[in-house]
Coordinates of C-alpha atoms in Angstrom, one line a residue:
X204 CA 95.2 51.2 206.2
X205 CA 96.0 53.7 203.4
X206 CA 95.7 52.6 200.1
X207 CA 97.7 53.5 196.9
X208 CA 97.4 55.5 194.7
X209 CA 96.6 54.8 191.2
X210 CA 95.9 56.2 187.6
X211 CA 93.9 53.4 185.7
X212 CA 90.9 55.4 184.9
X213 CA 92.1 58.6 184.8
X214 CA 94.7 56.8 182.1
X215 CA 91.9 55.2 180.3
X216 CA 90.0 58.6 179.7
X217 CA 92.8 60.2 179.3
X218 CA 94.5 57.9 176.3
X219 CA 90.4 57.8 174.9
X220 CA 90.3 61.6 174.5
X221 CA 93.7 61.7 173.0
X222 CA 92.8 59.4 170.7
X223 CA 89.4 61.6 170.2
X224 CA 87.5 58.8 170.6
X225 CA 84.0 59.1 172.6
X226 CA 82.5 56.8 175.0
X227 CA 80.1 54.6 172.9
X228 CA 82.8 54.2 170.1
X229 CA 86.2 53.6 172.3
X230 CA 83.7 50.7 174.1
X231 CA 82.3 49.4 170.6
X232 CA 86.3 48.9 169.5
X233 CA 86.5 47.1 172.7
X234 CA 83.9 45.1 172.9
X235 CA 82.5 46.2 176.5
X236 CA 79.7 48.0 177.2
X237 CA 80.0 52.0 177.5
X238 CA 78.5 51.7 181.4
X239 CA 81.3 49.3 182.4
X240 CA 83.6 51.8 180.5
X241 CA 82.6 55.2 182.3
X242 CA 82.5 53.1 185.6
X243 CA 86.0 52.3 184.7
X244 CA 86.8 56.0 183.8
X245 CA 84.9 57.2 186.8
X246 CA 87.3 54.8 189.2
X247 CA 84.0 53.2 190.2
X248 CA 85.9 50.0 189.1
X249 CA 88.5 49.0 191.9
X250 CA 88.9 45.5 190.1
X251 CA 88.6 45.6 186.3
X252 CA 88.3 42.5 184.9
X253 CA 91.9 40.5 183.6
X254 CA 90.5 40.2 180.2
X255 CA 89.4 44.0 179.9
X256 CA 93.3 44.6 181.6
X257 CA 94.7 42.8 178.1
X258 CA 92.0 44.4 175.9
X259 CA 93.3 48.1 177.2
X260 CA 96.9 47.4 177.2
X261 CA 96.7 45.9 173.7
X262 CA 94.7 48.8 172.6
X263 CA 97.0 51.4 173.6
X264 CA 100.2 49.5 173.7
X265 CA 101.3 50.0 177.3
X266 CA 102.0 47.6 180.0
X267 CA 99.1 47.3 182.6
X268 CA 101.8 48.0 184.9
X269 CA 102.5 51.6 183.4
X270 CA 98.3 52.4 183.0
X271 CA 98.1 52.0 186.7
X272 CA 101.0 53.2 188.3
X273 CA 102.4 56.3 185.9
X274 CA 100.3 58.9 185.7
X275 CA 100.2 59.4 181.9
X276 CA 99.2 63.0 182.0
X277 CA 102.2 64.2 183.2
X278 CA 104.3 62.4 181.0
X279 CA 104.5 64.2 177.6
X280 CA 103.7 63.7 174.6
X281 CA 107.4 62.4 173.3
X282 CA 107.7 60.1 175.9
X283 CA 104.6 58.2 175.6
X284 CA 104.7 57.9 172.1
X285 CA 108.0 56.2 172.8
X286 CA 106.1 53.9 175.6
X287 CA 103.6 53.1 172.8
X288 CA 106.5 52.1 170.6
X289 CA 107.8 49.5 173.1
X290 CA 111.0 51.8 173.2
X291 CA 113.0 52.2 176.5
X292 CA 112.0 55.5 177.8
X293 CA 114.4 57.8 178.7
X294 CA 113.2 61.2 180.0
X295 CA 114.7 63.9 182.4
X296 CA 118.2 62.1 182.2
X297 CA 117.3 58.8 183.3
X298 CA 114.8 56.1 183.0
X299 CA 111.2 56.6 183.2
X300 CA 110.8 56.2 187.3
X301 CA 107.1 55.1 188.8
X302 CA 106.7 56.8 191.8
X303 CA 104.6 55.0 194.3
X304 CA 102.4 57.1 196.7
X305 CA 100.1 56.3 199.6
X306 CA 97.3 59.0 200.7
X307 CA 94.9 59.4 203.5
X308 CA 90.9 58.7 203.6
X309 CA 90.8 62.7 202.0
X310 CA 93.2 61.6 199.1
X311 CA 95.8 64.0 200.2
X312 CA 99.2 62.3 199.9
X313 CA 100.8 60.5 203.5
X314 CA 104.6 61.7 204.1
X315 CA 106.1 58.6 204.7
X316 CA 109.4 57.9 206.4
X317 CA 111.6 55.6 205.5
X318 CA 113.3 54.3 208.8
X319 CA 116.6 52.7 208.6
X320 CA 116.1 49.4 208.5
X321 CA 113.6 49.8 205.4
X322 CA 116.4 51.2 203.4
X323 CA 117.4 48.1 201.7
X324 CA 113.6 47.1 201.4
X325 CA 113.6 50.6 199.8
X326 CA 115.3 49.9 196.7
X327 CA 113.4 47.4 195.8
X328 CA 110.0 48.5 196.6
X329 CA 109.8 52.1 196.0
X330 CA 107.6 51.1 193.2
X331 CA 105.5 48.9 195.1
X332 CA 102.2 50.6 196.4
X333 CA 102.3 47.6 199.2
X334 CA 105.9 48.5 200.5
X335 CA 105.2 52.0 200.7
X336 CA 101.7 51.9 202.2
X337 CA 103.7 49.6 204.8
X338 CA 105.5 52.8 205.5
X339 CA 105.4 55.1 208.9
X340 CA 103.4 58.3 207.6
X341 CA 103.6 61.6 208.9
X342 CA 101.3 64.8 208.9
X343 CA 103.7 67.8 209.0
X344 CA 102.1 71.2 209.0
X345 CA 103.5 74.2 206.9
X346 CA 104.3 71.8 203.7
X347 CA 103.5 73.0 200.5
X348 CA 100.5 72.8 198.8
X349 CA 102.0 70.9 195.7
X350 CA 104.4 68.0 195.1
X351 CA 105.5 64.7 196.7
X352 CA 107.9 64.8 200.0
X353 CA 108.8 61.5 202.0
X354 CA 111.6 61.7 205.2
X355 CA 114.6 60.2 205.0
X356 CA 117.4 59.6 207.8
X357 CA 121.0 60.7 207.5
X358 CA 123.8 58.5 208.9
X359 CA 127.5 59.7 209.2
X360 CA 128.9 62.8 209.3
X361 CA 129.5 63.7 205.6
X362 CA 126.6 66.5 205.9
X363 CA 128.0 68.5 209.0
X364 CA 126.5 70.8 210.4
X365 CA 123.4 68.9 209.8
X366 CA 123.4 67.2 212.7
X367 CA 124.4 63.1 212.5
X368 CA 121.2 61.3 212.4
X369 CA 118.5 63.8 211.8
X370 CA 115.5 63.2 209.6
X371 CA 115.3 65.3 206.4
X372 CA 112.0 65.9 204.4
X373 CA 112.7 66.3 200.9
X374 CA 110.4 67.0 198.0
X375 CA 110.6 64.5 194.5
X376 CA 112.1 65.2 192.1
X377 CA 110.3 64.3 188.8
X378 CA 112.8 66.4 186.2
X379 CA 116.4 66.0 187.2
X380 CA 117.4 68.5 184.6
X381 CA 116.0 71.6 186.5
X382 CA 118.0 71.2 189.2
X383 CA 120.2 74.2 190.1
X384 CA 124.3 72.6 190.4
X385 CA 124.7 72.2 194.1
X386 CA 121.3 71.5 195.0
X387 CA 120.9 69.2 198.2
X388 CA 119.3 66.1 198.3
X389 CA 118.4 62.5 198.9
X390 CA 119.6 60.6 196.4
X391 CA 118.8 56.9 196.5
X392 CA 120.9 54.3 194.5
X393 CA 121.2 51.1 193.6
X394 CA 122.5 47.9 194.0
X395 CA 124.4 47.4 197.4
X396 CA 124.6 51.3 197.2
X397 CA 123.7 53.4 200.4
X398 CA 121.2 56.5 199.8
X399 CA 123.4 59.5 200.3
X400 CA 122.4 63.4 201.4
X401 CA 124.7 65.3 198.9
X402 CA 124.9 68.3 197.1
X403 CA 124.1 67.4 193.7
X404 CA 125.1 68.6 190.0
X405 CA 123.9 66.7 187.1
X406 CA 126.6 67.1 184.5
X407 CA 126.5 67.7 180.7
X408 CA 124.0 65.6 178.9
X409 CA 122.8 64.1 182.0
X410 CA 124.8 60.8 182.1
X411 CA 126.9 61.6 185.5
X412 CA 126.2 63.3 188.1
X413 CA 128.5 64.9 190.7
X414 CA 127.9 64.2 194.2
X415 CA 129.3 67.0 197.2
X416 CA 129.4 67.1 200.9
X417 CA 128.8 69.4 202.8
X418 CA 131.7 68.5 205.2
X419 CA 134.6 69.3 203.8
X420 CA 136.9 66.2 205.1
X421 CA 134.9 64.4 202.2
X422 CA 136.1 64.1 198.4
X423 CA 133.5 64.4 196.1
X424 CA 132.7 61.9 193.5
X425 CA 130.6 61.0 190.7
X426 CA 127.7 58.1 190.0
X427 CA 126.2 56.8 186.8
X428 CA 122.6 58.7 186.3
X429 CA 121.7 55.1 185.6
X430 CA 122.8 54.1 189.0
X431 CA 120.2 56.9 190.0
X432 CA 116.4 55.4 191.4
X433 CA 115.0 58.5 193.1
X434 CA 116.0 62.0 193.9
X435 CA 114.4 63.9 196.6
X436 CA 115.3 68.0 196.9
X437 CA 115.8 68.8 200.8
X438 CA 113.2 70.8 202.3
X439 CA 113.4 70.7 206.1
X440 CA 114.4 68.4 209.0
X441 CA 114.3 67.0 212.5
X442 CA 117.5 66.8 214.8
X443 CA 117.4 66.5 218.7
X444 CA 120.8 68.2 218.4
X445 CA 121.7 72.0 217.9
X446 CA 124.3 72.6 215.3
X447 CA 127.7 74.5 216.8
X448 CA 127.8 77.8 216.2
X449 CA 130.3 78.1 212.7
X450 CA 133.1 80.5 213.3
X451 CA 133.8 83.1 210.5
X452 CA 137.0 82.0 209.2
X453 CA 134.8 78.7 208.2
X454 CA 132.6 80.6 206.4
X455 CA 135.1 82.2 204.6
X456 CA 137.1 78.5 203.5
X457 CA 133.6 77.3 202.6
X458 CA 133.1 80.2 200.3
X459 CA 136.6 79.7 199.1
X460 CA 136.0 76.1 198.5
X461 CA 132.8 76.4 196.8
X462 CA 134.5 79.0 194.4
X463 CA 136.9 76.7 193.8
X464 CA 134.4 73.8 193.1
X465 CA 132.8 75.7 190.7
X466 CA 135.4 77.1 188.5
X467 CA 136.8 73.3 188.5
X468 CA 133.3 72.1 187.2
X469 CA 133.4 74.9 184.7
X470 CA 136.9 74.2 183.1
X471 CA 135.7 70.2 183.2
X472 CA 132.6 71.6 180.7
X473 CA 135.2 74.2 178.4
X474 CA 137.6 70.9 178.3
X475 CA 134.9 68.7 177.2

């Protein structure tokens, strides 16, 4: 079984050293011994102790449940000071989200597929290191080096030409702001919501964003960025069916309608 992955030591130096504290003195304040400390540090610890769990968070501020799951490194500065405050963190947009990974017995990080009937599951345990080690998990050669990327299935025909049903790999999305307008993706929502393969543009001051399909025969529409759990950037994916060949008087409406789309998005932002 593949296990989760976690940040607790790499947390616990990492908040130590910001604090420029050393070993002997951060475990001194504590009242553990520096051993059980570097073991801690070191991940040599897989259990730490519930009373040591209350000693960090009190020490630093921060739920136990954000100095295992989020790695703090790659938070920023801003951010965690507002975690320390007991603030609700905004970043990117949105709420802080704590993205749950599984890797292999290497530590390189599982592609895991989300069938169908784990969508609904989804939604409420895509922050659960159990649900998503529960998940299928893939090897696919030729990925990237760098990032997270999980498969998804599509359902309906709202993305023609890609082909009804196929499976799309798509890479996380940890800064919603850099997103070009119009880029594709996963987007999963929540509440009763279904996850949706759109072209996405997050508007002005990222509150909204504005949700396309590639099929034409569908309106676009708009969702709350609070509405927004995860947003995966389309990378590849899997169909048993070949796509029909597009004639050239469709590519010429969807250029039109794109144009279109995008002067309409721009007169929204002069207007507002």
């Amino acid at each position: 079984m593949t296990s989760a992955k976690l940040f607790f030591g790499s947390n616990i130096r990492f908040l130590r050293e910001r604090r420029k504290l050393t070993q002997e003195d951060f475990a001194d304040r504590l009242g553990i011994t520096r051993v059980k400390l570097a073991a801690i540090e070191g991940g040599r610890t897989e259990n730490p102790s519930a009373v040591d769990l209350i000693k960090f968070s009190d020490f630093f501020g921060l739920s136990i449940d954000n100095l295992f799951r989020v790695d703090l490194r790659r938070v920023g500065e801003l951010p965690l000071r507002e975690l320390e405050a007991g603030n609700e963190l905004y970043m990117k947009g949105t709420n802080l989200r704590v993205l749950a990974i599984s890797t292999d017995k290497a530590n390189k990080e599982n592609v895991e597929y989300v069938p169908v009937k784990a969508k609904a599951g989804y939604r409420s345990g895509y922050a659960n290191p159990e649900f998503i080690a529960s998940l299928p998990k893939f090897s696919v050669p030729g990925l990237p080096q760098t990032g997270t990327f999980r498969m998804f299935p599509t359902t309906g025909d709202s993305m023609l030409p890609v082909p009804e049903g196929a499976d799309v790999i798509c890479r996380y999305v940890e800064d919603w702001t850099m997103l070009k307008p119009g880029t594709l993706c996963i987007v999963i929502l929540d509440g009763e919501q279904d996850f949706v393969f759109k072209k996405v543009t997050v508007l002005p001051e990222g509150k909204k964003m504005h949700l396309e399909s590639l099929n034409r025969a569908y309106e676009p529409y708009e969702v709350s960025a609070g509405d927004v759990i995860e947003i995966w950037k389309f990378h590849s994916y899997f169909s048993n069916d070949v796509p029909e060949r597009v004639s050239e008087v469709q590519h010429i409406s969807t250029a039109v309608n794109e144009i279109l789309q995008r002067l309409k998005l721009i007169e929204e932002k002069i207007e507002g």
